[in-house]
PDB file of C-alpha atoms in Angstrom:
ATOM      1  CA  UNK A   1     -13.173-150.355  70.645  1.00 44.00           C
ATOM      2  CA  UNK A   2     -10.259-150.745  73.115  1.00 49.00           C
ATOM      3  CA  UNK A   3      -8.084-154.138  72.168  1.00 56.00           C
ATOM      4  CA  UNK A   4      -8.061-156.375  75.394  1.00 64.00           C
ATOM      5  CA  UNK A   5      -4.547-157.515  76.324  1.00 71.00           C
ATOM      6  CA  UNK A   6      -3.082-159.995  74.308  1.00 80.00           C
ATOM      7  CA  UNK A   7      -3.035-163.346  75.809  1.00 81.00           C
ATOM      8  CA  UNK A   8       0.550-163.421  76.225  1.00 86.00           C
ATOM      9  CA  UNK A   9       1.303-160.321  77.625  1.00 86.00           C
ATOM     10  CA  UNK A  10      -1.388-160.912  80.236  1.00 84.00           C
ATOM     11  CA  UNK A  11       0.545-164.129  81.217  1.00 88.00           C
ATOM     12  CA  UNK A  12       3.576-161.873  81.569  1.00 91.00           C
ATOM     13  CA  UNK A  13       1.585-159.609  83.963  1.00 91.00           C
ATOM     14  CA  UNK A  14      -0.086-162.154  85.980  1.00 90.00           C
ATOM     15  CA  UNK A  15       3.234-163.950  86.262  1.00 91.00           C
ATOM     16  CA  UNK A  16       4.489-160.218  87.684  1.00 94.00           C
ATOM     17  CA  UNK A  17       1.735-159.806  90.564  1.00 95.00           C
ATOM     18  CA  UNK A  18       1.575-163.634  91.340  1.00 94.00           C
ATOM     19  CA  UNK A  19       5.460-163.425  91.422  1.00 96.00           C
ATOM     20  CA  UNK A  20       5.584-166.939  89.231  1.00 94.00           C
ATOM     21  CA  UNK A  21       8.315-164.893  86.567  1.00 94.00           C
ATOM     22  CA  UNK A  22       9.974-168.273  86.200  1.00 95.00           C
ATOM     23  CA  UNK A  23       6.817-170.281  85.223  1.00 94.00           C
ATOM     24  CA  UNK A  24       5.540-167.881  83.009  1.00 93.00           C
ATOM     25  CA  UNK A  25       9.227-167.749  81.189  1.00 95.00           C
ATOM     26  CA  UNK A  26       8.935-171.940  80.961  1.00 96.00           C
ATOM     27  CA  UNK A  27       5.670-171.512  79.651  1.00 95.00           C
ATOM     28  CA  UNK A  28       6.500-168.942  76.644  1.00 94.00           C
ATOM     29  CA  UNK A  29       9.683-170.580  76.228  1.00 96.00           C
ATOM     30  CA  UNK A  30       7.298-173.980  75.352  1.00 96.00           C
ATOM     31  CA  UNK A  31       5.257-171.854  72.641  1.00 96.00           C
ATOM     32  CA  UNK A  32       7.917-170.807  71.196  1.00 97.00           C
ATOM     33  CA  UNK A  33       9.281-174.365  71.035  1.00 97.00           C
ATOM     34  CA  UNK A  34       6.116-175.859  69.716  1.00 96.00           C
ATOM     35  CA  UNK A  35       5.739-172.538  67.155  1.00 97.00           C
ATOM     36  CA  UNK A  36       9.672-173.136  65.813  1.00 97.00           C
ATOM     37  CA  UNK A  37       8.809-176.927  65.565  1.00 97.00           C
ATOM     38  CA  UNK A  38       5.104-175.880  63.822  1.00 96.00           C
ATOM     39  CA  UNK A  39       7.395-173.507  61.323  1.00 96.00           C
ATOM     40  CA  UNK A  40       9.794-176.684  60.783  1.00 96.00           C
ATOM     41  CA  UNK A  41       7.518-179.064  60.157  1.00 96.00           C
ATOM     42  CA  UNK A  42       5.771-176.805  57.558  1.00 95.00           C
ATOM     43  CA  UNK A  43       8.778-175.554  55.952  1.00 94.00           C
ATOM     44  CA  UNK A  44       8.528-173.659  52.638  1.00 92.00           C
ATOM     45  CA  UNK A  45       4.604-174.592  52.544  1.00 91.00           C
ATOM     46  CA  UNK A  46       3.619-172.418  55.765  1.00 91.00           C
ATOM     47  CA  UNK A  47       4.824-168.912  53.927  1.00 91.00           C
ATOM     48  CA  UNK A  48       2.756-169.777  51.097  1.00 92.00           C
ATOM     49  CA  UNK A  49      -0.594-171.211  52.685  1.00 95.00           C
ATOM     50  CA  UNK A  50      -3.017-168.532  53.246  1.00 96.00           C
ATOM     51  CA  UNK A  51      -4.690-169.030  56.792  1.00 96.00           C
ATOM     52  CA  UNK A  52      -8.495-168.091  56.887  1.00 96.00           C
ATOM     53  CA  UNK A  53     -10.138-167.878  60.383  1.00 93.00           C
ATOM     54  CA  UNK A  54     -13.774-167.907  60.799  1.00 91.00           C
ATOM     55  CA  UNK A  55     -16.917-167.995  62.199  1.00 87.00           C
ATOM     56  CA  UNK A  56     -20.803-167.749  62.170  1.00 83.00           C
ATOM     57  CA  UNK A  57     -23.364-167.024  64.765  1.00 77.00           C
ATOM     58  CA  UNK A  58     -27.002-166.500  64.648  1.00 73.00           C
ATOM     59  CA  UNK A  59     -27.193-163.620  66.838  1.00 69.00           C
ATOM     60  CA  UNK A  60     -23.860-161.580  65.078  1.00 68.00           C
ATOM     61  CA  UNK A  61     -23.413-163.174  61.483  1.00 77.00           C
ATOM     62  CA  UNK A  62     -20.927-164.499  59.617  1.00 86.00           C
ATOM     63  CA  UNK A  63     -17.291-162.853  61.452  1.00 86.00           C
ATOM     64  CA  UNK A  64     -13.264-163.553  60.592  1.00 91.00           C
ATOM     65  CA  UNK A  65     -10.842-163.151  63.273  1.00 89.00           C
ATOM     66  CA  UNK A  66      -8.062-160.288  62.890  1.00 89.00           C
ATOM     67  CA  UNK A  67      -4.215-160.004  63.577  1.00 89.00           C
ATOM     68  CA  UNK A  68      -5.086-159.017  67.338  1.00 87.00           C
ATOM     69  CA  UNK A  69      -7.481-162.066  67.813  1.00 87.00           C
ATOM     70  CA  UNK A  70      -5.322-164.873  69.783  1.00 87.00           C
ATOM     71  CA  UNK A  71      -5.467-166.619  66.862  1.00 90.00           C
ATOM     72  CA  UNK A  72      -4.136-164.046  64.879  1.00 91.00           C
ATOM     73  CA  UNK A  73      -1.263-163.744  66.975  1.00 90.00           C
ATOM     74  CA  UNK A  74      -0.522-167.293  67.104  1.00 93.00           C
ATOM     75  CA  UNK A  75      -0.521-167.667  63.215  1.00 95.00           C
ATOM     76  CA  UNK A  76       1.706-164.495  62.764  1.00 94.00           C
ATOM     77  CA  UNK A  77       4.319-166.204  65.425  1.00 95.00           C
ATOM     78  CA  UNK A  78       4.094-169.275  62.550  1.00 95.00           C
ATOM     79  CA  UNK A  79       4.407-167.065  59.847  1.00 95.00           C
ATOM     80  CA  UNK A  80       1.547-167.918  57.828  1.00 95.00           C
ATOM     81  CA  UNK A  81      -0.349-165.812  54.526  1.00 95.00           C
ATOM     82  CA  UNK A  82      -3.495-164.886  55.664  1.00 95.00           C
ATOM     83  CA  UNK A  83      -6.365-163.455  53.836  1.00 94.00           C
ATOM     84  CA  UNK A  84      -5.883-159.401  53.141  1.00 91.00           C
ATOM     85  CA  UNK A  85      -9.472-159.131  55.046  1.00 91.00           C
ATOM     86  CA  UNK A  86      -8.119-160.716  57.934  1.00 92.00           C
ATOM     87  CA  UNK A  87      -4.583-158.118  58.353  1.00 91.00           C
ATOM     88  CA  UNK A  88      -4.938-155.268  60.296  1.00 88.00           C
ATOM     89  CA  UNK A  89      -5.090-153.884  63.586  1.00 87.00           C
ATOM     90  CA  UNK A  90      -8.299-155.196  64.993  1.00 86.00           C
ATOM     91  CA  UNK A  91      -9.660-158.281  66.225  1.00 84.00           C
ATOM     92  CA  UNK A  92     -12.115-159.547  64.496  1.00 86.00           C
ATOM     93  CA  UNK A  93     -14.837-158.509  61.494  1.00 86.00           C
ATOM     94  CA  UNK A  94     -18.486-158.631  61.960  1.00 82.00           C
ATOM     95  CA  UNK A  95     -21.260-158.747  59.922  1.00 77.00           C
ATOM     96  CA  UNK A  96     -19.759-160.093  56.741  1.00 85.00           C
ATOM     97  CA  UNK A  97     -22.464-160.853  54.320  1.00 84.00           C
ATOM     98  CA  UNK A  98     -23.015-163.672  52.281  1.00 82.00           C
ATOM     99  CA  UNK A  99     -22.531-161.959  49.206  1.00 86.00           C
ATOM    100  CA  UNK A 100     -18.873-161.005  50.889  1.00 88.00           C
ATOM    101  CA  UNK A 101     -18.157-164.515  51.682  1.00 89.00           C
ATOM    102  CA  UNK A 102     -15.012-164.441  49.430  1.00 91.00           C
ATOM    103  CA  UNK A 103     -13.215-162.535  52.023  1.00 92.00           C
ATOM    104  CA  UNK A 104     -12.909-165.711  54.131  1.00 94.00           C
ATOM    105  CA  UNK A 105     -11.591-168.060  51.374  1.00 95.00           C
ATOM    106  CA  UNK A 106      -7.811-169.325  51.774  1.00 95.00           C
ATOM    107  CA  UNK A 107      -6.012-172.799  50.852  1.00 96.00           C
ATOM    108  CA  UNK A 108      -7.273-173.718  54.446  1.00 95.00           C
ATOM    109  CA  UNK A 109     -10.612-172.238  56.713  1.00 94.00           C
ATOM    110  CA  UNK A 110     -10.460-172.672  60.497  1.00 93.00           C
ATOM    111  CA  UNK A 111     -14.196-172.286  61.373  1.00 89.00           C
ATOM    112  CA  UNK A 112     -15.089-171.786  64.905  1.00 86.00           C
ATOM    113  CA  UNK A 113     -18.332-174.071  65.629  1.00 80.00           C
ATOM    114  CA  UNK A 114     -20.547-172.945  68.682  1.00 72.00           C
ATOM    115  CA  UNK A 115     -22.383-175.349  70.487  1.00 69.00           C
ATOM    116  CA  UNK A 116     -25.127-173.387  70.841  1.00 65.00           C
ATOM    117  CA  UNK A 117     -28.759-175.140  68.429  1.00 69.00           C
ATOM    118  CA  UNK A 118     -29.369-171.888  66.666  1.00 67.00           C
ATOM    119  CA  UNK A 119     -25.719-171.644  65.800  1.00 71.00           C
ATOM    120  CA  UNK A 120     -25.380-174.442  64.350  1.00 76.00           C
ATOM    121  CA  UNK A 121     -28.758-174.100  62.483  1.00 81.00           C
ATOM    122  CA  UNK A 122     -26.625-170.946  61.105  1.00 80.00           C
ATOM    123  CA  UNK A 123     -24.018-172.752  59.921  1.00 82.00           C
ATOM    124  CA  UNK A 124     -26.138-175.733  58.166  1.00 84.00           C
ATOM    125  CA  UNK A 125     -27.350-172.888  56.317  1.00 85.00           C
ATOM    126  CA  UNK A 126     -24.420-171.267  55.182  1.00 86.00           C
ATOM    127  CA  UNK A 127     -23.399-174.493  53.783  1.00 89.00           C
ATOM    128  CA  UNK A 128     -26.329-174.558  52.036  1.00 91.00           C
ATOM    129  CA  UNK A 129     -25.816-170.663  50.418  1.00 89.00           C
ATOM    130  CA  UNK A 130     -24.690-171.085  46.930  1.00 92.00           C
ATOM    131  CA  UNK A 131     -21.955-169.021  47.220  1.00 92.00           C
ATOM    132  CA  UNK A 132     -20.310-170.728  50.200  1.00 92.00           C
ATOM    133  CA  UNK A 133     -19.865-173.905  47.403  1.00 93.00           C
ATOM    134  CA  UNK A 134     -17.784-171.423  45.512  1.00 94.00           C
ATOM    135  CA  UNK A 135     -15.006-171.000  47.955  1.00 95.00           C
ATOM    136  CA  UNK A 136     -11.967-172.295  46.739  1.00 96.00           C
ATOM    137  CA  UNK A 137     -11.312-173.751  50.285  1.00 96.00           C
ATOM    138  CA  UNK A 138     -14.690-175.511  50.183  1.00 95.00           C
ATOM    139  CA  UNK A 139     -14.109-176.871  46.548  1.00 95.00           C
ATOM    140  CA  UNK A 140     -10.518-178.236  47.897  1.00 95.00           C
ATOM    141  CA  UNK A 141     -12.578-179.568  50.963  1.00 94.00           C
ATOM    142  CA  UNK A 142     -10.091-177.948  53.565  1.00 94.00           C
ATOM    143  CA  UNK A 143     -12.583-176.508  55.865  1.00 93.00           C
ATOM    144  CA  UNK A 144     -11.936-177.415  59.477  1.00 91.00           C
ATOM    145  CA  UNK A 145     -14.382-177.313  62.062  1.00 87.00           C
ATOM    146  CA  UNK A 146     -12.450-176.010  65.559  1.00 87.00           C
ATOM    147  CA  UNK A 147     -13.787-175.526  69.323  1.00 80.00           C
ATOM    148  CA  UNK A 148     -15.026-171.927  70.398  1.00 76.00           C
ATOM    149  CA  UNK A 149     -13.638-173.063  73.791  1.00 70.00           C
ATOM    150  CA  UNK A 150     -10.168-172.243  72.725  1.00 67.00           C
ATOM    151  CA  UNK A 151     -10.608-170.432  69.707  1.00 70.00           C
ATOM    152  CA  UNK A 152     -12.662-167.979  71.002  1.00 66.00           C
ATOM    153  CA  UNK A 153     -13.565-168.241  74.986  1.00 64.00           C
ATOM    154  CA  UNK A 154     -10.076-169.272  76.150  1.00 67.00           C
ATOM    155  CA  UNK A 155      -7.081-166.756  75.575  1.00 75.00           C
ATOM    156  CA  UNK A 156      -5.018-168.086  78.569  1.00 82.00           C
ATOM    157  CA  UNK A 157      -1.398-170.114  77.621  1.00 86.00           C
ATOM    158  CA  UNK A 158      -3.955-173.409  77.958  1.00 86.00           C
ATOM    159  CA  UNK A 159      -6.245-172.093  75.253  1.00 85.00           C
ATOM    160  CA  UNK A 160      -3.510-171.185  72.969  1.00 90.00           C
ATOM    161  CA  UNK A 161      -1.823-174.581  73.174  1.00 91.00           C
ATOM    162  CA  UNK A 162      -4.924-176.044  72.514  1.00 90.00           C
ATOM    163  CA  UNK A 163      -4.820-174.028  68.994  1.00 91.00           C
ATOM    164  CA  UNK A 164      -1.480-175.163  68.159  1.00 94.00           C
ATOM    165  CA  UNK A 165      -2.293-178.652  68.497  1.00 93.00           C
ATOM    166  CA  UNK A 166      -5.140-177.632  66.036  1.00 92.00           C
ATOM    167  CA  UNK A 167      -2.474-176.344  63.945  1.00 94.00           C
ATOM    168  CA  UNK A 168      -0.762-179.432  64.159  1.00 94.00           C
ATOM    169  CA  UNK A 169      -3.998-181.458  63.097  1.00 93.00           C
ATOM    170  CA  UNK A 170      -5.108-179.253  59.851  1.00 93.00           C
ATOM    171  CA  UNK A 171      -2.133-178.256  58.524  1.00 94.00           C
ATOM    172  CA  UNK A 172       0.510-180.791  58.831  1.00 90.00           C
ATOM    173  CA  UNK A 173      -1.517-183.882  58.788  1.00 77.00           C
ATOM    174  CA  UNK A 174      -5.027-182.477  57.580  1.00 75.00           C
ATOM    175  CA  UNK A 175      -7.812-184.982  58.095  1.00 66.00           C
ATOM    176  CA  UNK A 176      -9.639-186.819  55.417  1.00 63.00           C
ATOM    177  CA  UNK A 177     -12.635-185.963  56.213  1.00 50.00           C
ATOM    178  CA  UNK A 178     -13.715-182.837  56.917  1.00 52.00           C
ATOM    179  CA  UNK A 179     -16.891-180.092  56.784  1.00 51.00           C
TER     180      UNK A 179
END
Protein backbone atom coordinates (compact mmCIF):
# COMPACT_ATOMS: atom_id res chain seq x y z
CA UNK A 1 0.00 0.00 0.00
CA UNK A 2 1.29 3.44 -1.11
CA UNK A 3 1.57 5.94 2.18
CA UNK A 4 -0.63 9.09 1.37
CA UNK A 5 1.25 12.35 1.96
CA UNK A 6 1.79 13.30 5.30
CA UNK A 7 -0.40 16.00 6.49
CA UNK A 8 2.26 18.43 6.75
CA UNK A 9 3.99 18.10 3.74
CA UNK A 10 0.70 18.39 1.88
CA UNK A 11 0.24 21.83 3.62
CA UNK A 12 3.69 22.67 2.26
CA UNK A 13 2.49 21.75 -1.28
CA UNK A 14 -0.81 23.31 -1.25
CA UNK A 15 0.79 26.40 0.23
CA UNK A 16 3.24 26.06 -3.15
CA UNK A 17 0.33 25.95 -5.89
CA UNK A 18 -2.03 28.34 -3.88
CA UNK A 19 1.12 30.59 -3.54
CA UNK A 20 0.13 31.18 0.44
CA UNK A 21 4.22 30.11 1.36
CA UNK A 22 3.91 32.65 4.15
CA UNK A 23 0.70 31.23 5.77
CA UNK A 24 1.66 27.86 5.57
CA UNK A 25 5.24 28.89 7.31
CA UNK A 26 2.93 30.77 10.27
CA UNK A 27 1.00 27.81 10.47
CA UNK A 28 3.97 25.12 11.02
CA UNK A 29 5.78 27.63 12.88
CA UNK A 30 2.43 27.46 15.48
CA UNK A 31 2.81 23.48 15.71
CA UNK A 32 5.93 23.64 16.42
CA UNK A 33 5.23 26.22 19.13
CA UNK A 34 2.39 24.31 20.65
CA UNK A 35 4.65 20.79 20.20
CA UNK A 36 7.90 22.63 22.13
CA UNK A 37 5.34 23.96 24.75
CA UNK A 38 3.53 20.14 24.78
CA UNK A 39 7.39 18.74 25.30
CA UNK A 40 7.82 21.51 28.18
CA UNK A 41 5.00 21.02 29.92
CA UNK A 42 5.65 17.21 30.03
CA UNK A 43 9.20 17.38 30.76
CA UNK A 44 11.07 14.22 31.83
CA UNK A 45 7.52 12.31 31.98
CA UNK A 46 6.80 12.54 28.05
CA UNK A 47 10.17 10.30 27.17
CA UNK A 48 9.02 7.80 29.51
CA UNK A 49 5.11 7.52 28.86
CA UNK A 50 4.39 5.01 26.30
CA UNK A 51 1.64 6.43 23.84
CA UNK A 52 -0.91 3.73 22.60
CA UNK A 53 -3.25 4.76 19.71
CA UNK A 54 -6.28 2.86 18.91
CA UNK A 55 -9.27 1.88 17.52
CA UNK A 56 -12.21 -0.58 16.83
CA UNK A 57 -14.71 -0.91 14.10
CA UNK A 58 -17.28 -3.43 13.32
CA UNK A 59 -16.67 -3.72 9.77
CA UNK A 60 -12.40 -3.87 10.12
CA UNK A 61 -11.68 -4.95 13.86
CA UNK A 62 -9.78 -3.91 16.45
CA UNK A 63 -6.67 -1.49 14.53
CA UNK A 64 -3.56 0.76 16.19
CA UNK A 65 -2.33 3.62 14.32
CA UNK A 66 1.48 3.54 13.05
CA UNK A 67 4.44 6.11 12.90
CA UNK A 68 3.01 7.36 9.39
CA UNK A 69 -0.61 7.81 10.78
CA UNK A 70 -1.00 11.77 11.56
CA UNK A 71 -1.05 10.82 14.83
CA UNK A 72 1.98 9.06 14.71
CA UNK A 73 3.72 11.89 13.39
CA UNK A 74 2.43 14.27 15.81
CA UNK A 75 3.52 12.11 18.87
CA UNK A 76 7.07 11.50 17.36
CA UNK A 77 7.37 15.57 16.96
CA UNK A 78 6.56 15.30 21.08
CA UNK A 79 8.84 12.68 21.58
CA UNK A 80 6.80 10.20 23.22
CA UNK A 81 7.48 5.96 23.91
CA UNK A 82 5.10 4.29 22.02
CA UNK A 83 4.17 0.71 21.97
CA UNK A 84 6.88 -1.55 19.79
CA UNK A 85 3.55 -2.67 17.73
CA UNK A 86 2.85 0.72 16.91
CA UNK A 87 6.84 1.72 15.34
CA UNK A 88 7.39 1.20 11.96
CA UNK A 89 6.90 2.38 8.62
CA UNK A 90 3.22 2.01 8.04
CA UNK A 91 0.15 3.56 9.05
CA UNK A 92 -1.88 1.71 10.81
CA UNK A 93 -2.50 -2.28 11.90
CA UNK A 94 -5.60 -4.11 11.13
CA UNK A 95 -7.18 -6.94 12.29
CA UNK A 96 -5.64 -7.27 15.71
CA UNK A 97 -7.37 -9.96 17.60
CA UNK A 98 -8.58 -10.05 20.90
CA UNK A 99 -6.30 -12.53 22.03
CA UNK A 100 -3.47 -9.82 20.68
CA UNK A 101 -4.98 -7.07 22.59
CA UNK A 102 -1.71 -6.60 24.60
CA UNK A 103 -0.17 -4.96 21.69
CA UNK A 104 -2.26 -1.83 22.36
CA UNK A 105 -1.52 -1.48 26.13
CA UNK A 106 0.68 1.68 27.23
CA UNK A 107 0.62 4.01 30.50
CA UNK A 108 -2.04 5.92 28.35
CA UNK A 109 -4.67 4.53 25.24
CA UNK A 110 -6.02 7.15 22.82
CA UNK A 111 -9.06 5.25 21.41
CA UNK A 112 -10.68 6.61 18.39
CA UNK A 113 -14.66 6.31 18.96
CA UNK A 114 -16.84 6.25 15.68
CA UNK A 115 -20.12 7.52 15.75
CA UNK A 116 -21.40 5.07 13.78
CA UNK A 117 -24.38 2.35 16.20
CA UNK A 118 -22.60 -0.79 15.18
CA UNK A 119 -19.30 0.74 16.16
CA UNK A 120 -20.00 1.52 19.15
CA UNK A 121 -21.87 -1.80 19.79
CA UNK A 122 -18.11 -3.02 18.95
CA UNK A 123 -16.59 -1.24 21.39
CA UNK A 124 -19.22 -2.01 24.38
CA UNK A 125 -18.10 -5.35 23.62
CA UNK A 126 -14.57 -5.14 23.75
CA UNK A 127 -14.97 -3.69 27.09
CA UNK A 128 -16.74 -6.46 27.98
CA UNK A 129 -13.79 -9.18 26.59
CA UNK A 130 -11.97 -10.41 29.55
CA UNK A 131 -8.84 -9.69 28.33
CA UNK A 132 -9.40 -6.00 27.56
CA UNK A 133 -9.76 -5.77 31.80
CA UNK A 134 -6.21 -6.98 31.77
CA UNK A 135 -4.61 -4.06 30.11
CA UNK A 136 -2.47 -2.30 32.29
CA UNK A 137 -3.88 1.00 30.81
CA UNK A 138 -7.42 -0.15 31.60
CA UNK A 139 -6.46 -1.30 35.23
CA UNK A 140 -4.77 2.38 35.68
CA UNK A 141 -8.10 3.71 34.08
CA UNK A 142 -6.16 5.93 31.46
CA UNK A 143 -8.15 5.08 28.47
CA UNK A 144 -9.30 8.14 26.57
CA UNK A 145 -12.03 8.20 24.29
CA UNK A 146 -10.99 10.79 21.15
CA UNK A 147 -13.04 12.03 17.92
CA UNK A 148 -12.51 10.06 14.53
CA UNK A 149 -13.12 13.54 13.04
CA UNK A 150 -9.61 14.53 13.74
CA UNK A 151 -8.02 11.49 14.64
CA UNK A 152 -8.81 9.76 11.75
CA UNK A 153 -10.97 11.78 8.92
CA UNK A 154 -9.13 15.11 9.27
CA UNK A 155 -5.28 15.23 8.40
CA UNK A 156 -5.32 18.98 7.43
CA UNK A 157 -3.19 21.62 10.00
CA UNK A 158 -7.03 22.03 11.63
CA UNK A 159 -7.26 18.33 12.37
CA UNK A 160 -3.88 18.10 13.79
CA UNK A 161 -4.37 21.01 16.18
CA UNK A 162 -7.35 19.53 17.21
CA UNK A 163 -5.07 16.39 18.40
CA UNK A 164 -2.74 18.47 20.24
CA UNK A 165 -5.29 20.02 22.24
CA UNK A 166 -6.20 16.29 22.93
CA UNK A 167 -2.74 15.94 23.94
CA UNK A 168 -3.05 18.71 26.12
CA UNK A 169 -6.31 17.19 27.80
CA UNK A 170 -4.97 13.40 28.50
CA UNK A 171 -1.67 13.85 29.20
CA UNK A 172 -0.99 16.94 31.07
CA UNK A 173 -4.17 17.33 32.91
CA UNK A 174 -5.82 13.76 32.33
CA UNK A 175 -9.49 13.73 33.27
CA UNK A 176 -10.99 11.97 36.19
CA UNK A 177 -13.18 10.22 34.62
CA UNK A 178 -12.65 8.37 31.84
CA UNK A 179 -13.71 4.95 29.63
Amino acid sequence: MQHPVPWNQNLTELAKILDKEDTANRLMDDYWQRINKLKKTLGDKRTQIRVSAATVQKDNGIYSYGSKHPSGIVLKDIGVQRPSSQIGDFIYTDNLSPETLSEIDGDVLLFVTWNKQGDKETFERLQENPLWNKLKVVQNNRVYLVDSDHWYTDHSILGVKALIDDLFKHLVNPPQNNS
